Amino acid sequence: MYVTSLFAIGLHLLFDIFLDVKYGLYGYFNPQFVTWEMLGVTFGIYSVNIIFLNFYPFHKIFLRKSFYIIMCSGKAVLYEWIAVYTDLFYYNGWRLKYSALLYPFLFLSLLWNYYFIKEKTQ
């Protein structure tokens, strides 16, 4: 789980480098400054990943797994909406619907990484 969490942090930073820094589509707090709070957001990704993997229904049917990913994606969209509403996060060309479409694929990539690492270490 720790390796997958590091993968999640790396993926998060990669997305931020391109979508925030290069294209300026969104960002955290103030659009002009890099702050220490941004580091806290990045490490928050670590805890979300650990929670996601700990409660993932690995031994359940496909429908249950799909429902879990959809529910986690919905919670992520809700969190992002709250973050935008409270000025933790801002949009500059990005839309919440883009995130809603992207979150299931991000959670699936975490699962793929987890299975890949687990298979390679056994």
C-alpha atoms as an extended CHARMM CRD file, in Angstrom:
* protein
*
       122  EXT
         1         1  MET       CA              0.0000000000        0.0000000000        0.0000000000  PROA      1               0.0000000000
         2         2  TYR       CA              2.8690000000        2.3630000000        0.6940000000  PROA      2               0.0000000000
         3         3  VAL       CA              4.3190000000        1.9640000000       -2.7870000000  PROA      3               0.0000000000
         4         4  THR       CA              0.8970000000        2.6060000000       -4.3030000000  PROA      4               0.0000000000
         5         5  SER       CA              0.5680000000        5.6880000000       -2.1040000000  PROA      5               0.0000000000
         6         6  LEU       CA              3.8730000000        6.9960000000       -3.4140000000  PROA      6               0.0000000000
         7         7  PHE       CA              2.5870000000        6.2800000000       -6.9270000000  PROA      7               0.0000000000
         8         8  ALA       CA             -0.5520000000        8.3160000000       -6.0860000000  PROA      8               0.0000000000
         9         9  ILE       CA              1.5460000000       11.2450000000       -4.8590000000  PROA      9               0.0000000000
        10        10  GLY       CA              3.7120000000       11.0920000000       -7.9800000000  PROA      10              0.0000000000
        11        11  LEU       CA              0.6380000000       10.9640000000      -10.2230000000  PROA      11              0.0000000000
        12        12  HSD       CA             -0.8980000000       13.8810000000       -8.3460000000  PROA      12              0.0000000000
        13        13  LEU       CA              2.2540000000       15.9760000000       -8.7430000000  PROA      13              0.0000000000
        14        14  LEU       CA              2.5210000000       15.0560000000      -12.4330000000  PROA      14              0.0000000000
        15        15  PHE       CA             -1.0540000000       16.1830000000      -13.0630000000  PROA      15              0.0000000000
        16        16  ASP       CA             -0.4590000000       19.3710000000      -11.1090000000  PROA      16              0.0000000000
        17        17  ILE       CA              2.7110000000       20.1980000000      -13.0240000000  PROA      17              0.0000000000
        18        18  PHE       CA              0.8990000000       20.0490000000      -16.3360000000  PROA      18              0.0000000000
        19        19  LEU       CA             -2.6540000000       21.1090000000      -15.5440000000  PROA      19              0.0000000000
        20        20  ASP       CA             -1.8240000000       23.7130000000      -12.8870000000  PROA      20              0.0000000000
        21        21  VAL       CA              1.6440000000       25.0560000000      -13.6260000000  PROA      21              0.0000000000
        22        22  LYS       CA              1.8980000000       24.6410000000      -17.3980000000  PROA      22              0.0000000000
        23        23  TYR       CA             -1.7030000000       25.2360000000      -18.4750000000  PROA      23              0.0000000000
        24        24  GLY       CA             -3.0530000000       27.1120000000      -15.4330000000  PROA      24              0.0000000000
        25        25  LEU       CA             -6.3720000000       25.2230000000      -15.4240000000  PROA      25              0.0000000000
        26        26  TYR       CA             -6.6780000000       24.9970000000      -11.6420000000  PROA      26              0.0000000000
        27        27  GLY       CA             -4.6740000000       25.4240000000       -8.4720000000  PROA      27              0.0000000000
        28        28  TYR       CA             -4.6070000000       25.5810000000       -4.6970000000  PROA      28              0.0000000000
        29        29  PHE       CA             -5.0580000000       28.6530000000       -2.5020000000  PROA      29              0.0000000000
        30        30  ASN       CA             -3.4170000000       31.6050000000       -4.2440000000  PROA      30              0.0000000000
        31        31  PRO       CA             -2.7050000000       31.3960000000       -7.9800000000  PROA      31              0.0000000000
        32        32  GLN       CA              0.5160000000       33.4090000000       -7.6860000000  PROA      32              0.0000000000
        33        33  PHE       CA              2.3640000000       31.6470000000       -4.8800000000  PROA      33              0.0000000000
        34        34  VAL       CA              3.5490000000       28.2040000000       -3.8560000000  PROA      34              0.0000000000
        35        35  THR       CA              2.6030000000       27.6790000000       -0.2100000000  PROA      35              0.0000000000
        36        36  TRP       CA              3.2800000000       25.1230000000        2.4950000000  PROA      36              0.0000000000
        37        37  GLU       CA             -0.4300000000       24.3400000000        2.5690000000  PROA      37              0.0000000000
        38        38  MET       CA             -0.0660000000       22.8610000000       -0.9140000000  PROA      38              0.0000000000
        39        39  LEU       CA              2.3120000000       20.2840000000        0.5570000000  PROA      39              0.0000000000
        40        40  GLY       CA             -0.3950000000       19.3330000000        3.0490000000  PROA      40              0.0000000000
        41        41  VAL       CA             -2.8460000000       18.7740000000        0.1970000000  PROA      41              0.0000000000
        42        42  THR       CA             -0.3210000000       16.5660000000       -1.5850000000  PROA      42              0.0000000000
        43        43  PHE       CA              0.2260000000       14.4010000000        1.4900000000  PROA      43              0.0000000000
        44        44  GLY       CA             -3.5470000000       14.2550000000        1.9770000000  PROA      44              0.0000000000
        45        45  ILE       CA             -3.5290000000       12.1940000000       -1.2310000000  PROA      45              0.0000000000
        46        46  TYR       CA             -1.4380000000        9.6440000000        0.6790000000  PROA      46              0.0000000000
        47        47  SER       CA             -4.0820000000        9.1670000000        3.3640000000  PROA      47              0.0000000000
        48        48  VAL       CA             -6.9410000000        9.0010000000        0.8370000000  PROA      48              0.0000000000
        49        49  ASN       CA             -5.1120000000        6.2360000000       -1.0090000000  PROA      49              0.0000000000
        50        50  ILE       CA             -4.5310000000        4.2170000000        2.1700000000  PROA      50              0.0000000000
        51        51  ILE       CA             -8.2210000000        4.5050000000        3.0870000000  PROA      51              0.0000000000
        52        52  PHE       CA             -9.2820000000        3.5830000000       -0.4590000000  PROA      52              0.0000000000
        53        53  LEU       CA             -7.1350000000        0.4460000000       -0.5260000000  PROA      53              0.0000000000
        54        54  ASN       CA             -7.9280000000       -0.6410000000        3.0450000000  PROA      54              0.0000000000
        55        55  PHE       CA            -11.6730000000       -0.6820000000        2.4160000000  PROA      55              0.0000000000
        56        56  TYR       CA            -11.5960000000       -1.8810000000       -1.1960000000  PROA      56              0.0000000000
        57        57  PRO       CA            -13.6890000000       -5.0730000000       -1.5030000000  PROA      57              0.0000000000
        58        58  PHE       CA            -10.9440000000       -7.2390000000       -3.0590000000  PROA      58              0.0000000000
        59        59  HSD       CA            -12.8230000000      -10.5190000000       -2.6290000000  PROA      59              0.0000000000
        60        60  LYS       CA            -16.3060000000       -9.3620000000       -3.6110000000  PROA      60              0.0000000000
        61        61  ILE       CA            -18.1630000000       -9.5260000000       -6.9260000000  PROA      61              0.0000000000
        62        62  PHE       CA            -17.4540000000       -7.1230000000       -9.7910000000  PROA      62              0.0000000000
        63        63  LEU       CA            -20.6370000000       -5.1260000000       -9.1480000000  PROA      63              0.0000000000
        64        64  ARG       CA            -19.6070000000       -4.4390000000       -5.5420000000  PROA      64              0.0000000000
        65        65  LYS       CA            -16.1300000000       -3.3490000000       -6.6660000000  PROA      65              0.0000000000
        66        66  SER       CA            -17.6140000000       -1.0590000000       -9.3170000000  PROA      66              0.0000000000
        67        67  PHE       CA            -20.0080000000        0.4700000000       -6.8060000000  PROA      67              0.0000000000
        68        68  TYR       CA            -17.1140000000        1.1160000000       -4.4120000000  PROA      68              0.0000000000
        69        69  ILE       CA            -15.1160000000        2.9500000000       -7.1070000000  PROA      69              0.0000000000
        70        70  ILE       CA            -18.1710000000        5.0030000000       -8.0820000000  PROA      70              0.0000000000
        71        71  MET       CA            -18.8280000000        5.9170000000       -4.4400000000  PROA      71              0.0000000000
        72        72  CYS       CA            -15.1860000000        6.9140000000       -3.8640000000  PROA      72              0.0000000000
        73        73  SER       CA            -15.2760000000        8.9920000000       -7.0420000000  PROA      73              0.0000000000
        74        74  GLY       CA            -18.4690000000       10.6730000000       -5.8500000000  PROA      74              0.0000000000
        75        75  LYS       CA            -16.8610000000       11.4830000000       -2.4930000000  PROA      75              0.0000000000
        76        76  ALA       CA            -13.8230000000       12.9170000000       -4.2930000000  PROA      76              0.0000000000
        77        77  VAL       CA            -16.0760000000       15.1100000000       -6.4380000000  PROA      77              0.0000000000
        78        78  LEU       CA            -17.9320000000       16.2740000000       -3.3220000000  PROA      78              0.0000000000
        79        79  TYR       CA            -14.6260000000       17.0720000000       -1.6060000000  PROA      79              0.0000000000
        80        80  GLU       CA            -13.4510000000       19.0100000000       -4.6690000000  PROA      80              0.0000000000
        81        81  TRP       CA            -16.7210000000       20.9570000000       -4.7970000000  PROA      81              0.0000000000
        82        82  ILE       CA            -16.3180000000       21.8800000000       -1.1080000000  PROA      82              0.0000000000
        83        83  ALA       CA            -12.6740000000       22.8220000000       -1.7230000000  PROA      83              0.0000000000
        84        84  VAL       CA            -13.6990000000       25.1670000000       -4.5440000000  PROA      84              0.0000000000
        85        85  TYR       CA            -16.5320000000       26.6270000000       -2.4770000000  PROA      85              0.0000000000
        86        86  THR       CA            -14.1750000000       27.3510000000        0.4570000000  PROA      86              0.0000000000
        87        87  ASP       CA            -11.3850000000       28.7660000000       -1.7470000000  PROA      87              0.0000000000
        88        88  LEU       CA             -8.9660000000       25.9360000000       -0.9890000000  PROA      88              0.0000000000
        89        89  PHE       CA             -9.0290000000       25.1640000000       -4.6970000000  PROA      89              0.0000000000
        90        90  TYR       CA             -9.7670000000       27.3710000000       -7.7020000000  PROA      90              0.0000000000
        91        91  TYR       CA            -10.6370000000       26.7430000000      -11.3220000000  PROA      91              0.0000000000
        92        92  ASN       CA             -9.2810000000       28.6430000000      -14.2710000000  PROA      92              0.0000000000
        93        93  GLY       CA            -10.6820000000       26.7100000000      -17.2190000000  PROA      93              0.0000000000
        94        94  TRP       CA            -11.1170000000       23.4090000000      -15.4050000000  PROA      94              0.0000000000
        95        95  ARG       CA            -14.6200000000       22.1560000000      -14.5780000000  PROA      95              0.0000000000
        96        96  LEU       CA            -15.9290000000       19.8300000000      -11.8980000000  PROA      96              0.0000000000
        97        97  LYS       CA            -17.3920000000       17.5560000000      -14.5740000000  PROA      97              0.0000000000
        98        98  TYR       CA            -13.8560000000       16.9180000000      -15.9040000000  PROA      98              0.0000000000
        99        99  SER       CA            -12.8350000000       15.6980000000      -12.4690000000  PROA      99              0.0000000000
       100       100  ALA       CA            -15.9650000000       13.5620000000      -12.1780000000  PROA      100             0.0000000000
       101       101  LEU       CA            -15.0200000000       11.8070000000      -15.4150000000  PROA      101             0.0000000000
       102       102  LEU       CA            -11.3750000000       11.4400000000      -14.3900000000  PROA      102             0.0000000000
       103       103  TYR       CA            -11.6940000000       10.1360000000      -10.8110000000  PROA      103             0.0000000000
       104       104  PRO       CA            -12.8370000000        6.5830000000      -11.6710000000  PROA      104             0.0000000000
       105       105  PHE       CA             -9.8100000000        6.1740000000      -13.9440000000  PROA      105             0.0000000000
       106       106  LEU       CA             -7.4990000000        7.5070000000      -11.2390000000  PROA      106             0.0000000000
       107       107  PHE       CA             -8.8620000000        5.0260000000       -8.7040000000  PROA      107             0.0000000000
       108       108  LEU       CA             -8.5200000000        2.2280000000      -11.2510000000  PROA      108             0.0000000000
       109       109  SER       CA             -4.9040000000        3.2350000000      -11.8770000000  PROA      109             0.0000000000
       110       110  LEU       CA             -4.2440000000        2.9630000000       -8.1300000000  PROA      110             0.0000000000
       111       111  LEU       CA             -5.7050000000       -0.5310000000       -8.1320000000  PROA      111             0.0000000000
       112       112  TRP       CA             -3.6740000000       -1.4840000000      -11.1920000000  PROA      112             0.0000000000
       113       113  ASN       CA             -0.5090000000       -0.2510000000       -9.4760000000  PROA      113             0.0000000000
       114       114  TYR       CA             -1.3940000000       -2.1010000000       -6.2690000000  PROA      114             0.0000000000
       115       115  TYR       CA             -1.9640000000       -5.3960000000       -8.1280000000  PROA      115             0.0000000000
       116       116  PHE       CA              1.1910000000       -4.8860000000      -10.1940000000  PROA      116             0.0000000000
       117       117  ILE       CA              3.3750000000       -4.2620000000       -7.1450000000  PROA      117             0.0000000000
       118       118  LYS       CA              1.7760000000       -7.0770000000       -5.1950000000  PROA      118             0.0000000000
       119       119  GLU       CA              2.4000000000       -9.5190000000       -8.0570000000  PROA      119             0.0000000000
       120       120  LYS       CA              6.0310000000       -8.4420000000       -8.4860000000  PROA      120             0.0000000000
       121       121  THR       CA              6.8400000000       -8.7630000000       -4.7920000000  PROA      121             0.0000000000
       122       122  GLN       CA              5.4890000000      -12.2800000000       -4.3380000000  PROA      122             0.0000000000
